[in-house]
JSON list of C-alpha atoms in Angstrom, two decimals:
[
{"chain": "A", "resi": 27, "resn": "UNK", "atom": "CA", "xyz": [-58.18, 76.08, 14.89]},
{"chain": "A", "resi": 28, "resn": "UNK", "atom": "CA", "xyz": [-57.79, 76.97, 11.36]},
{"chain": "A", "resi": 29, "resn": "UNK", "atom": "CA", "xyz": [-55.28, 79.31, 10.04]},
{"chain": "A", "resi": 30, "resn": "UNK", "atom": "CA", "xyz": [-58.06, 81.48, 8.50]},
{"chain": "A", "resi": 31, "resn": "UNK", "atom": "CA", "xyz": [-59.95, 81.63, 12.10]},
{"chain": "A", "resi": 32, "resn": "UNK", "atom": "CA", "xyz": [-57.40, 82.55, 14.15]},
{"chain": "A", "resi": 33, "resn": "UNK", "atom": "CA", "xyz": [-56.35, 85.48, 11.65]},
{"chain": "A", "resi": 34, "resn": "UNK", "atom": "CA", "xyz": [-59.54, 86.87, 11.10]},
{"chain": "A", "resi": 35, "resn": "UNK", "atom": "CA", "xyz": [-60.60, 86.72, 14.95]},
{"chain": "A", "resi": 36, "resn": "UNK", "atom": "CA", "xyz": [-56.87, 88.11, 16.26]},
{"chain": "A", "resi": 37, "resn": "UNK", "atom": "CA", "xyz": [-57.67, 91.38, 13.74]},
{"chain": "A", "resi": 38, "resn": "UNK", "atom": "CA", "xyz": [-61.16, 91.88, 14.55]},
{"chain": "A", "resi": 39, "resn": "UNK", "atom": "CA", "xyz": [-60.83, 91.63, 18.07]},
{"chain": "A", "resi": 40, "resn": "UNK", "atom": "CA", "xyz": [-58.48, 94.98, 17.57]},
{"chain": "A", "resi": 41, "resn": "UNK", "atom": "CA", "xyz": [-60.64, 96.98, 15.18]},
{"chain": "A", "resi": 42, "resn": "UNK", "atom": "CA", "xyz": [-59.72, 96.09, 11.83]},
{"chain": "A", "resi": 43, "resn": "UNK", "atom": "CA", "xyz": [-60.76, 94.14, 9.03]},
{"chain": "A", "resi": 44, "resn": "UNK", "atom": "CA", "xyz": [-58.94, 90.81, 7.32]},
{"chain": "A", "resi": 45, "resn": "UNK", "atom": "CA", "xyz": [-58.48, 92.15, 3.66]},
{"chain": "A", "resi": 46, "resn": "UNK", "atom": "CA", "xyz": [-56.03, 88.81, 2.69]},
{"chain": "A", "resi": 47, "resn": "UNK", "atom": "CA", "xyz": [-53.80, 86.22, 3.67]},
{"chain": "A", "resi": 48, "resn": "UNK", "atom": "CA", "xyz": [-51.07, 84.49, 1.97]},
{"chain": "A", "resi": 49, "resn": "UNK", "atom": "CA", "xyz": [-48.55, 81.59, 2.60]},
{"chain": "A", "resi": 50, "resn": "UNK", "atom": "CA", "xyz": [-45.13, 82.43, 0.71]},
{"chain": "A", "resi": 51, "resn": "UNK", "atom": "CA", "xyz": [-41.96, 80.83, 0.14]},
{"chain": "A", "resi": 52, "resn": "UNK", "atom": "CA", "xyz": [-39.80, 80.80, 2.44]},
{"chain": "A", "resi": 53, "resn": "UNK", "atom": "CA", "xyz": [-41.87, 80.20, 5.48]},
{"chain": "A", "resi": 54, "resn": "UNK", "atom": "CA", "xyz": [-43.03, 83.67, 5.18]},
{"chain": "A", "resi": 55, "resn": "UNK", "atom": "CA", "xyz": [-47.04, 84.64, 6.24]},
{"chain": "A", "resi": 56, "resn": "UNK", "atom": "CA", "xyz": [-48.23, 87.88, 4.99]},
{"chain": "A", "resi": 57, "resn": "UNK", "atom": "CA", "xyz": [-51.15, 89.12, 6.59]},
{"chain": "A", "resi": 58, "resn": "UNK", "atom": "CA", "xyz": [-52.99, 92.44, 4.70]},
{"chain": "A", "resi": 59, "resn": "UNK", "atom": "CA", "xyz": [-55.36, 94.50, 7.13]},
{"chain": "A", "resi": 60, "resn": "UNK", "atom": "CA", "xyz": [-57.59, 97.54, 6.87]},
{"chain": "A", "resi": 61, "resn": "UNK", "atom": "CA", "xyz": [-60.04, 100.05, 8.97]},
{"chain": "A", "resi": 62, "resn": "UNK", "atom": "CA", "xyz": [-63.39, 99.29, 9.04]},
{"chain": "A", "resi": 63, "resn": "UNK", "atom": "CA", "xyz": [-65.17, 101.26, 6.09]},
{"chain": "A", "resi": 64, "resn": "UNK", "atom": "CA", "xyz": [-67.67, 103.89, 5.91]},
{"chain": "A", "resi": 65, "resn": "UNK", "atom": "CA", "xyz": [-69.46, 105.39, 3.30]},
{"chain": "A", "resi": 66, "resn": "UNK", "atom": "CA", "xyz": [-68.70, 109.25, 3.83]},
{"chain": "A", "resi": 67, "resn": "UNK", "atom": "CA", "xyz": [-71.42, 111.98, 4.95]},
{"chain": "A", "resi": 68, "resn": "UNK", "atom": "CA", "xyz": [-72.32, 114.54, 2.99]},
{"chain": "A", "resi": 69, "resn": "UNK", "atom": "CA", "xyz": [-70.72, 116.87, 4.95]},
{"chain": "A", "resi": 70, "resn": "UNK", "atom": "CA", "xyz": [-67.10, 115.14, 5.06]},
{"chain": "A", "resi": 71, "resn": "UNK", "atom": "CA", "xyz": [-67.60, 114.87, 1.23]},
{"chain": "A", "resi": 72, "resn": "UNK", "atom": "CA", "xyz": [-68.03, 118.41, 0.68]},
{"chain": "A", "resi": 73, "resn": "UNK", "atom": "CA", "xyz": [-65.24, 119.18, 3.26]},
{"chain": "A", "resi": 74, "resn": "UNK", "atom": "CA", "xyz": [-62.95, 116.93, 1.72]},
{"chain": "A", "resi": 75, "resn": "UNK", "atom": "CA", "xyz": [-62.09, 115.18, 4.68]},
{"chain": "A", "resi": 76, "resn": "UNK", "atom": "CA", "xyz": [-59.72, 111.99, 3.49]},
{"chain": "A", "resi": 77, "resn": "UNK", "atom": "CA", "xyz": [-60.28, 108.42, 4.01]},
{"chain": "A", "resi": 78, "resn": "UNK", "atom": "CA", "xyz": [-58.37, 107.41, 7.07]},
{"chain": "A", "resi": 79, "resn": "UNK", "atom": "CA", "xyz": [-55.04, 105.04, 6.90]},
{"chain": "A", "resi": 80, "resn": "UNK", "atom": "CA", "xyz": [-53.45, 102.03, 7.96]},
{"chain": "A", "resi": 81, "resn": "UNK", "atom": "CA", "xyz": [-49.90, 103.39, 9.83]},
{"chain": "A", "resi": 82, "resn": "UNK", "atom": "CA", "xyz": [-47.25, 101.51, 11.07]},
{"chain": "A", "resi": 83, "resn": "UNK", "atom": "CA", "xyz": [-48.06, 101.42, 13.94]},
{"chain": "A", "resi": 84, "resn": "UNK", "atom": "CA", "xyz": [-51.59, 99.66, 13.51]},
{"chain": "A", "resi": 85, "resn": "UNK", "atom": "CA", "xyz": [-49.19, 96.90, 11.53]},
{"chain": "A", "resi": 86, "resn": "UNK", "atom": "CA", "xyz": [-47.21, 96.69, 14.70]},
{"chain": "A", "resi": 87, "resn": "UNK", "atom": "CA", "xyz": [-50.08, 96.08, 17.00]},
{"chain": "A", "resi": 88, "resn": "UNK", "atom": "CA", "xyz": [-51.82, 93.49, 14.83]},
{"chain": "A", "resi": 89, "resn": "UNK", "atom": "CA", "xyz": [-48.32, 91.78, 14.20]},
{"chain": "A", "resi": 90, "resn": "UNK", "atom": "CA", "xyz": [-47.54, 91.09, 18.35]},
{"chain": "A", "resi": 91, "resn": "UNK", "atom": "CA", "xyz": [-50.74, 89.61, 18.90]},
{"chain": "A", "resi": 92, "resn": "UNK", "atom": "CA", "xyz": [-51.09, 87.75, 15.46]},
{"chain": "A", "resi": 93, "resn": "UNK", "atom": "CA", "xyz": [-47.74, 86.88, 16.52]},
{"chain": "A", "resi": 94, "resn": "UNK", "atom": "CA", "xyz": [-48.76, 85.72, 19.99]},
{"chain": "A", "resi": 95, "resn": "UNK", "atom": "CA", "xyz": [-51.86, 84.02, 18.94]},
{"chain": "A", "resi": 96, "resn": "UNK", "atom": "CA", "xyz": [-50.22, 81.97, 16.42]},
{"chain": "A", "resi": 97, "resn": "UNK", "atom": "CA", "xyz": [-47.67, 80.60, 18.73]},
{"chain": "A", "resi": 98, "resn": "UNK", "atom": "CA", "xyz": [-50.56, 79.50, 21.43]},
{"chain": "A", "resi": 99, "resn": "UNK", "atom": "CA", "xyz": [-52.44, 77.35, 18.32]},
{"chain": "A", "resi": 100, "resn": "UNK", "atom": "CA", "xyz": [-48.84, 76.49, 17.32]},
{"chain": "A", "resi": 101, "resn": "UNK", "atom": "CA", "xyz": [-49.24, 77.54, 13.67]},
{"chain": "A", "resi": 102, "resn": "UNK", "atom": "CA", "xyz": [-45.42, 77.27, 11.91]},
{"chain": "A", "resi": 103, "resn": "UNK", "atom": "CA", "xyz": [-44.09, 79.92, 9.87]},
{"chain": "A", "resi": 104, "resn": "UNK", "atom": "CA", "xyz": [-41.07, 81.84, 9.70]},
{"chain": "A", "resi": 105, "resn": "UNK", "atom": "CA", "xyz": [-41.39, 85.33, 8.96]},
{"chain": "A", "resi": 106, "resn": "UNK", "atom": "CA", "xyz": [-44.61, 87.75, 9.61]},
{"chain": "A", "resi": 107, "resn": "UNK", "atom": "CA", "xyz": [-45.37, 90.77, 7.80]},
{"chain": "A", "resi": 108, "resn": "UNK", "atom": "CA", "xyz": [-48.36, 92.27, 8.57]},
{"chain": "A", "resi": 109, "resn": "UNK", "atom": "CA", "xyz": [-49.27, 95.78, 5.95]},
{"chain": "A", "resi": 110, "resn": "UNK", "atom": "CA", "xyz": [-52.11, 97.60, 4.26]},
{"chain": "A", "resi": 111, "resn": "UNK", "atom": "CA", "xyz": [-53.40, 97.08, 1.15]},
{"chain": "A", "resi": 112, "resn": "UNK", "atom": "CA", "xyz": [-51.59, 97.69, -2.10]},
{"chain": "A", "resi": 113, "resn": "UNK", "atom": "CA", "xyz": [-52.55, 99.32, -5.08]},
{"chain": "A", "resi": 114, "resn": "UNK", "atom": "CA", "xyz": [-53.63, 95.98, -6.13]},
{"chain": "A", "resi": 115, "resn": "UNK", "atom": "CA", "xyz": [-55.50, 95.14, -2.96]},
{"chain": "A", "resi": 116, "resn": "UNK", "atom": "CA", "xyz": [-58.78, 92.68, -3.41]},
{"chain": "A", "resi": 117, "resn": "UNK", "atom": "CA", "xyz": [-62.11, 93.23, -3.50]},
{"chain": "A", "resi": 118, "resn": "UNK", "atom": "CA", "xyz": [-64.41, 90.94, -1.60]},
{"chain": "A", "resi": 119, "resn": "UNK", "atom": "CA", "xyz": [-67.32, 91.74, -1.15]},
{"chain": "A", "resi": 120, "resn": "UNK", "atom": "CA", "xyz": [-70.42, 94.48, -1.28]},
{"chain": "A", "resi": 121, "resn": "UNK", "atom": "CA", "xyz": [-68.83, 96.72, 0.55]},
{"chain": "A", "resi": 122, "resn": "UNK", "atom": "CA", "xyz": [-65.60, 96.97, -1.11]},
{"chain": "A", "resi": 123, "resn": "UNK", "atom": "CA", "xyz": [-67.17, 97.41, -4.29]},
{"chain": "A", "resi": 124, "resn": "UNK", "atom": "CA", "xyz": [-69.17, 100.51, -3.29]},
{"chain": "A", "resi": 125, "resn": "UNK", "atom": "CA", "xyz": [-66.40, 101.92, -1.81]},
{"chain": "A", "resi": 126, "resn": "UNK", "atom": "CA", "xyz": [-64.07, 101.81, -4.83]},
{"chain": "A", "resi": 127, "resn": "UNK", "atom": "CA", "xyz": [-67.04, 102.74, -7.56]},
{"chain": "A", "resi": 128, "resn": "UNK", "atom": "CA", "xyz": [-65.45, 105.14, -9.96]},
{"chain": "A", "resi": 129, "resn": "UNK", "atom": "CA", "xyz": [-61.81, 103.20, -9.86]},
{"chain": "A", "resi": 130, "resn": "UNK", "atom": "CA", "xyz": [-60.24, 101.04, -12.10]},
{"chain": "A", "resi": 131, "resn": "UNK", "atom": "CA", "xyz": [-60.32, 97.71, -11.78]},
{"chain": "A", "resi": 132, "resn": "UNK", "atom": "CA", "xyz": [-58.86, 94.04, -13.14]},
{"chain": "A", "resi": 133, "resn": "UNK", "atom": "CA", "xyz": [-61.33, 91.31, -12.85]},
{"chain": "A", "resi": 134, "resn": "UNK", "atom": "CA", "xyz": [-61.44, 87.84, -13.91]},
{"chain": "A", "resi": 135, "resn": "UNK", "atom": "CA", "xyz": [-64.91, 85.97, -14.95]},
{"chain": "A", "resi": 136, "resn": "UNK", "atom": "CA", "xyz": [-64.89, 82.00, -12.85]},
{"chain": "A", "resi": 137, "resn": "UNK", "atom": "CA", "xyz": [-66.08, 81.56, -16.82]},
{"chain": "A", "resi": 138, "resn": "UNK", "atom": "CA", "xyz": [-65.70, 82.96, -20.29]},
{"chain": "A", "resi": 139, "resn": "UNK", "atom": "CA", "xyz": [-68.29, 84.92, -21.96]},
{"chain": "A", "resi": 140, "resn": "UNK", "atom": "CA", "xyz": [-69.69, 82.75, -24.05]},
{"chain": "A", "resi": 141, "resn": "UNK", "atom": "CA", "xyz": [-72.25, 83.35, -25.64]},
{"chain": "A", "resi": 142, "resn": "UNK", "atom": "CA", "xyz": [-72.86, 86.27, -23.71]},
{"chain": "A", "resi": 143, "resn": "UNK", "atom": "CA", "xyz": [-70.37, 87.93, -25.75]},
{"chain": "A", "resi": 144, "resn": "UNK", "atom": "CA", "xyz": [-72.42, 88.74, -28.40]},
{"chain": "A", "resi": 145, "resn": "UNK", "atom": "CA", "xyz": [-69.71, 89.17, -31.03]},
{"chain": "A", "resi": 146, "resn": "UNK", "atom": "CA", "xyz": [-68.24, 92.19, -29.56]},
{"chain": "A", "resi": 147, "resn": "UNK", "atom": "CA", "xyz": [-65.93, 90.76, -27.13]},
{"chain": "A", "resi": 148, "resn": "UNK", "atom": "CA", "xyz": [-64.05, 87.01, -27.67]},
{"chain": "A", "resi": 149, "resn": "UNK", "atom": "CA", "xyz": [-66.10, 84.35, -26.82]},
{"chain": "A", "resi": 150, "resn": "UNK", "atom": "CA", "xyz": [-63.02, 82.93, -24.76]},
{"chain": "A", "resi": 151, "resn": "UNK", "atom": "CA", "xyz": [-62.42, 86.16, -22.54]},
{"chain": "A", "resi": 152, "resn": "UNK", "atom": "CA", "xyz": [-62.46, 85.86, -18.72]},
{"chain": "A", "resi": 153, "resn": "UNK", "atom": "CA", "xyz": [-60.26, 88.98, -17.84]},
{"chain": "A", "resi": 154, "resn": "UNK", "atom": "CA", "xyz": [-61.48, 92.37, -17.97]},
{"chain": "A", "resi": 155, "resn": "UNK", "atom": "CA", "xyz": [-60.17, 95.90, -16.95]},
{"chain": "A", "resi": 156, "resn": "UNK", "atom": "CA", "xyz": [-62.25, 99.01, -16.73]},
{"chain": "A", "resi": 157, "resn": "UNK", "atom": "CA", "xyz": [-63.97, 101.67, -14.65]},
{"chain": "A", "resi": 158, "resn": "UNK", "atom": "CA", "xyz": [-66.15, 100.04, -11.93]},
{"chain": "A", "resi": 159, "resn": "UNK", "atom": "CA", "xyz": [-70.01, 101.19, -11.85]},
{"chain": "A", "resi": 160, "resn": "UNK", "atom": "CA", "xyz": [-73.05, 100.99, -10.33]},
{"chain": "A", "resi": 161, "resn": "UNK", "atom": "CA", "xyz": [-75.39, 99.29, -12.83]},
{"chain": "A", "resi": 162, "resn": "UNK", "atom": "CA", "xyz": [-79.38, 100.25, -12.81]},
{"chain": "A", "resi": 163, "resn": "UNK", "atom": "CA", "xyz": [-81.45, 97.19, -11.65]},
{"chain": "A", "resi": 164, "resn": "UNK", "atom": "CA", "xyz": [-83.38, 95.56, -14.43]},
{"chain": "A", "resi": 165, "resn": "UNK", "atom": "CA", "xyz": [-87.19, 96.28, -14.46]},
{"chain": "A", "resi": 166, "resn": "UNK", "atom": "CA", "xyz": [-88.87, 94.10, -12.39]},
{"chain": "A", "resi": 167, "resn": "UNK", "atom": "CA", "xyz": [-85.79, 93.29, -9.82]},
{"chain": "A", "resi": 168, "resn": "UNK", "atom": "CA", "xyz": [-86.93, 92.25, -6.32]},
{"chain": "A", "resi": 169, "resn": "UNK", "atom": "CA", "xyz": [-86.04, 94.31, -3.87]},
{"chain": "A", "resi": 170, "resn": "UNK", "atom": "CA", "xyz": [-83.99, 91.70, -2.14]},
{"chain": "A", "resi": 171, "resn": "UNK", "atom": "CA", "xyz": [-81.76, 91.15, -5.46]},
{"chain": "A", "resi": 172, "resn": "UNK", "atom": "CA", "xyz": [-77.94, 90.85, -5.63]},
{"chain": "A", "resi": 173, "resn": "UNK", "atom": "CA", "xyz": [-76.43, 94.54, -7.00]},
{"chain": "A", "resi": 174, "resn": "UNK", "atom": "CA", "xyz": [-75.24, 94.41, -10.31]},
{"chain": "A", "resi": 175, "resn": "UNK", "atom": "CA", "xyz": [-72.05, 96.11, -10.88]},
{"chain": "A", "resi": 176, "resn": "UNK", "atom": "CA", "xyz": [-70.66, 96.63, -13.92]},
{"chain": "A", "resi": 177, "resn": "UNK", "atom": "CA", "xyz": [-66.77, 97.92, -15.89]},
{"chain": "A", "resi": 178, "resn": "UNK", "atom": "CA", "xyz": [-66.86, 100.50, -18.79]},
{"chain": "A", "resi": 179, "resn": "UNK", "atom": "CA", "xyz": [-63.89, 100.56, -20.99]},
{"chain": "A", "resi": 180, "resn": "UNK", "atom": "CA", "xyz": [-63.33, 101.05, -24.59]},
{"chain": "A", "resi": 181, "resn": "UNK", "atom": "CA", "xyz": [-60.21, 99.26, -26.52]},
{"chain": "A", "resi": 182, "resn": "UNK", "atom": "CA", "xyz": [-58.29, 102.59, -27.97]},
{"chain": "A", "resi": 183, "resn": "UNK", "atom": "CA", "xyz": [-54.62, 101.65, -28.74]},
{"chain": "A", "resi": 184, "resn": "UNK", "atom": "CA", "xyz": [-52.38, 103.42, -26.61]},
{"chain": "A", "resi": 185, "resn": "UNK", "atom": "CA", "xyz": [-50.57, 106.05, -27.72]},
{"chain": "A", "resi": 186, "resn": "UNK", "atom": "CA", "xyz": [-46.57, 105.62, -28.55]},
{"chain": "A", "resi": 187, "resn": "UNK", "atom": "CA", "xyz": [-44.57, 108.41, -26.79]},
{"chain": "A", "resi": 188, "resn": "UNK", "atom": "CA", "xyz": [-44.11, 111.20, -29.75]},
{"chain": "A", "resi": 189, "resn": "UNK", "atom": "CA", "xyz": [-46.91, 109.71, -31.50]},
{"chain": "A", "resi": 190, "resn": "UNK", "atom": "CA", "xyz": [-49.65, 111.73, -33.20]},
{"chain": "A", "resi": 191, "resn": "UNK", "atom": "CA", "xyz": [-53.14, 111.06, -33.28]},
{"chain": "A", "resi": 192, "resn": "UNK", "atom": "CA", "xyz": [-55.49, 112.51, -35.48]},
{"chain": "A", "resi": 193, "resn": "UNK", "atom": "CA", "xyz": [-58.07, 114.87, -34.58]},
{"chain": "A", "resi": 194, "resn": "UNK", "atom": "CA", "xyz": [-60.02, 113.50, -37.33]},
{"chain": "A", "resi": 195, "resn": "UNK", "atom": "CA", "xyz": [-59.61, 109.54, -35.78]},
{"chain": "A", "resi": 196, "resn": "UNK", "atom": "CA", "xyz": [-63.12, 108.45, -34.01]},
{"chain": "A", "resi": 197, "resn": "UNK", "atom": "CA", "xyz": [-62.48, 107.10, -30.79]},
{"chain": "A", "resi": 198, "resn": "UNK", "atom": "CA", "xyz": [-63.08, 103.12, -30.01]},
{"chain": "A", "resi": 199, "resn": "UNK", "atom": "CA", "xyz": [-66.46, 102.79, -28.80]},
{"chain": "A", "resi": 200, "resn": "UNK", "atom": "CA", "xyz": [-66.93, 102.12, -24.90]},
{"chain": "A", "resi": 201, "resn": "UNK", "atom": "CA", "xyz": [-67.93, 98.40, -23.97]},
{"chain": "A", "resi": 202, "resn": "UNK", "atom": "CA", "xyz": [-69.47, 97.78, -20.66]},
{"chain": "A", "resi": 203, "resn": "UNK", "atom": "CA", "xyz": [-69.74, 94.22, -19.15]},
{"chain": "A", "resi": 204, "resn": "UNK", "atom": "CA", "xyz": [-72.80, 93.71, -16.21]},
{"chain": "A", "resi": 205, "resn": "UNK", "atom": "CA", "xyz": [-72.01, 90.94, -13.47]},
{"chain": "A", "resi": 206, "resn": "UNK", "atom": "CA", "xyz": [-72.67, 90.28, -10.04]},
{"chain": "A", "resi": 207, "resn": "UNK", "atom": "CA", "xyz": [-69.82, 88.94, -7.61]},
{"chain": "A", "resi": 208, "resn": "UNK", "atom": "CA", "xyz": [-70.81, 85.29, -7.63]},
{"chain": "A", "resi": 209, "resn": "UNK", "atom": "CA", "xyz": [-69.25, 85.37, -10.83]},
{"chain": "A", "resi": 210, "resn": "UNK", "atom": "CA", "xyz": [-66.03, 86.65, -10.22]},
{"chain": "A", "resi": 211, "resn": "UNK", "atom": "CA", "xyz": [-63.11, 84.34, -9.90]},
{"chain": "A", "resi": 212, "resn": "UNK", "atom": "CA", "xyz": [-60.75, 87.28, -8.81]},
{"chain": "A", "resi": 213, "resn": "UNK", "atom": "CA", "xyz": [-61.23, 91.34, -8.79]},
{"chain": "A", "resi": 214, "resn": "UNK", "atom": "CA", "xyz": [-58.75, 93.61, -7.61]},
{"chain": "A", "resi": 215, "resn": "UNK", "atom": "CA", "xyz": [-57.96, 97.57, -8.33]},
{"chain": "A", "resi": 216, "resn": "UNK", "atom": "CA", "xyz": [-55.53, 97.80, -10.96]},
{"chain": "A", "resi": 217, "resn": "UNK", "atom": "CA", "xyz": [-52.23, 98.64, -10.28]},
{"chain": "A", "resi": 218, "resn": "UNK", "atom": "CA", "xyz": [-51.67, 102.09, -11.62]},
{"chain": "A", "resi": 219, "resn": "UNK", "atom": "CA", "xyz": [-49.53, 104.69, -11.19]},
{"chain": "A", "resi": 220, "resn": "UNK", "atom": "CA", "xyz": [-50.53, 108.00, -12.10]},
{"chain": "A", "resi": 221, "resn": "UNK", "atom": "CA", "xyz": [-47.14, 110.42, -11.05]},
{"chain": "A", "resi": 222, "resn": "UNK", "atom": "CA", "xyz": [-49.08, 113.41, -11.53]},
{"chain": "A", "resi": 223, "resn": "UNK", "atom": "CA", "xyz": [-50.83, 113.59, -7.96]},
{"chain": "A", "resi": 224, "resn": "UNK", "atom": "CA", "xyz": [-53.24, 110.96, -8.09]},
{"chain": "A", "resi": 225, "resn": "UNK", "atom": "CA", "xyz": [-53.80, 110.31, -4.14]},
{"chain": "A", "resi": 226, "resn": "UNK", "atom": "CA", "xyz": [-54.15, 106.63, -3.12]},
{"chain": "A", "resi": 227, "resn": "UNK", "atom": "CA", "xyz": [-57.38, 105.45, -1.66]},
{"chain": "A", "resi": 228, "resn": "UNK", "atom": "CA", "xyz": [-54.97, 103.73, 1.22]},
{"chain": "A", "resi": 229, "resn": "UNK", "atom": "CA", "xyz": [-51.34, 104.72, 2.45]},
{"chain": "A", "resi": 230, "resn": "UNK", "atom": "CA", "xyz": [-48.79, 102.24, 3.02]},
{"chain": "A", "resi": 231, "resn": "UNK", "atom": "CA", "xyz": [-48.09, 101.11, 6.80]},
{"chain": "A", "resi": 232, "resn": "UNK", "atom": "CA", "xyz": [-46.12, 98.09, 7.13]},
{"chain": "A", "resi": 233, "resn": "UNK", "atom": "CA", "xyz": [-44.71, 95.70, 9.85]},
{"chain": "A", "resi": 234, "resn": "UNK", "atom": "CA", "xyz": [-42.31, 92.86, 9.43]},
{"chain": "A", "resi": 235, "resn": "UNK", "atom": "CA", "xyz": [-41.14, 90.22, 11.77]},
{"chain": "A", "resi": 236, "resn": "UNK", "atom": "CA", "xyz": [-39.02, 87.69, 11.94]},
{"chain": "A", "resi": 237, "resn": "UNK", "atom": "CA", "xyz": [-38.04, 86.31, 15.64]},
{"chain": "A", "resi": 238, "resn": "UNK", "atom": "CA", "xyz": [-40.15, 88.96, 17.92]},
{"chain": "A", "resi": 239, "resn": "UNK", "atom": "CA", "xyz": [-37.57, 91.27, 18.82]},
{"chain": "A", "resi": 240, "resn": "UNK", "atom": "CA", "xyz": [-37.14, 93.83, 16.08]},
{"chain": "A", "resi": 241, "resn": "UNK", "atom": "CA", "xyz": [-39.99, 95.64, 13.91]},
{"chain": "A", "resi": 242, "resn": "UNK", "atom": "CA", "xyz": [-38.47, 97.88, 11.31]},
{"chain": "A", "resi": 243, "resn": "UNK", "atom": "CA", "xyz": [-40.42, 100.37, 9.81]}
]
C-alpha cells in the first residue's frame, strides 16, 4: 500500500484530517494533521467562541498508530514527527480556502500571467501574496461552477524604521488577481508574525519519535 494511503487512512480512522506529508533528510517522515473543519454558527461567531486546536496529545495518538501501521506495511523511515499546521500550513482545497478568507496568503500560478497581465503586473509573474477573497461569480455562471477566489494587494514600499512618509504621498493602488484552484501550483498562508496579539488560526501541538519509547513534548 502506498505511503500516501496508509497515512491518510491511519488519521482518518481517528478523527482528523491529512493536511501534508513530507520525506526529509535524514530518514525523517513528518506527518502534519488537523480537526475536521466547520464553518462557525452564527451564534459561536457572535460569542466568540475560538476555533478548536491540535494538542499534543492528539500528535501522540496519531504518532503510535501511524507508527504501528507503518511497521505492519513495512514502510522505512527513521524518525516520526507528527504536528499541526504552521503558520505556513497549505491550502488544498475548497474548504480550506473558505475557512482562511480574510488571511494572507502566498500563492504560486502552475503558469505566468501572460497575457493576462494586462500591463499592470509582469508578464513573467507566477508568485503572488495578498489578502484572500471571495470573488462574485461572473454573470451568467452555472450554478455548478468552480468558486473563484481571488488576492487583493497593492505594491506600497515598506516603510524603513524612522522613516517618514508623507501625508501628502498617494498610496499604491490595490491590484487584485481572480483564479480558481486548478491553477495553483502551490498556496499556503503566509508566514507572518504580528507580536502585537494577533491570535493564530491553529496552536502548535507536536509529537516526535524516534524508536517508540519516548515522546517529548
Amino acid at each position: 500500500m502506498a505511503l500516501q494511503q496508509i497515512v491518510e487512512q491511519t488519521v482518518a480512522g481517528l478523527g482528523y484530517d491529512l493536511v501534508e506529508i513530507e520525506r526529509s533528510a535524514g530518514g525523517l517522515l513528518r506527518v502534519t494533521i488537523d480537526l475536521p473543519w466547520a464553518a462557525p454558527t452564527s451564534e459561536d461567531a457572535a460569542a466568540g467562541v475560538p476555533e478548536p486546536f491540535v494538542t499534543v496529545e492528539d500528535c501522540e495518538k496519531v504518532t503510535r498508530q501511524l507508527q504501528f501501521a507503518l511497521e505492519v506495511d513495512g514502510v522505512e523511515y527513521k524518525r516520526l514527527e507528527v504536528s499541526s499546521p504552521g503558520i505556513d500550513r497549505p491550502l488544498r482545497n475548497e474548504q480550506d480556502f473558505e475557512r482562511f478568507v480574510g488571511a494572507v496568503i502566498d500563492l504560486t500560478l502552475k503558469a505566468p500571467m501572460g497575457a493576462a497581465a494586462g500591463g499592470q503586473v509582469s508578464a513573467t509573474r507566477k508568485k503572488f501574496r495578498g489578502t484572500l477573497e471571495r470573488a462574485e461569480k461572473a454573470e451568467g455562471a452555472t450554478a455548478g461552477a468552480a468558486p473563484v477566489w481571488q488576492i487583493v494587494w497593492s505594491d506600497e514600499p515598506k516603510t524603513k524604521p524612522g522613516q517618514k512618509v508623507s501625508k501628502k504621498r498617494a498610496p499604491a493602488p490595490l491590484h487584485a488577481l481572480g483564479f480558481v484552484l486548478d491553477e495553483l501550483r502551490d498556496a499556503r498562508l503566509a508566514p507572518i508574525v504580528d507580536f502585537k496579539g494577533r491570535k493564530a488560526k491553529t496552536q502548535p501541538g507536536f509529537s516526535d519519535i524516534d524508536d517508540g519509547t519516548s515522546v517529548p513534548d
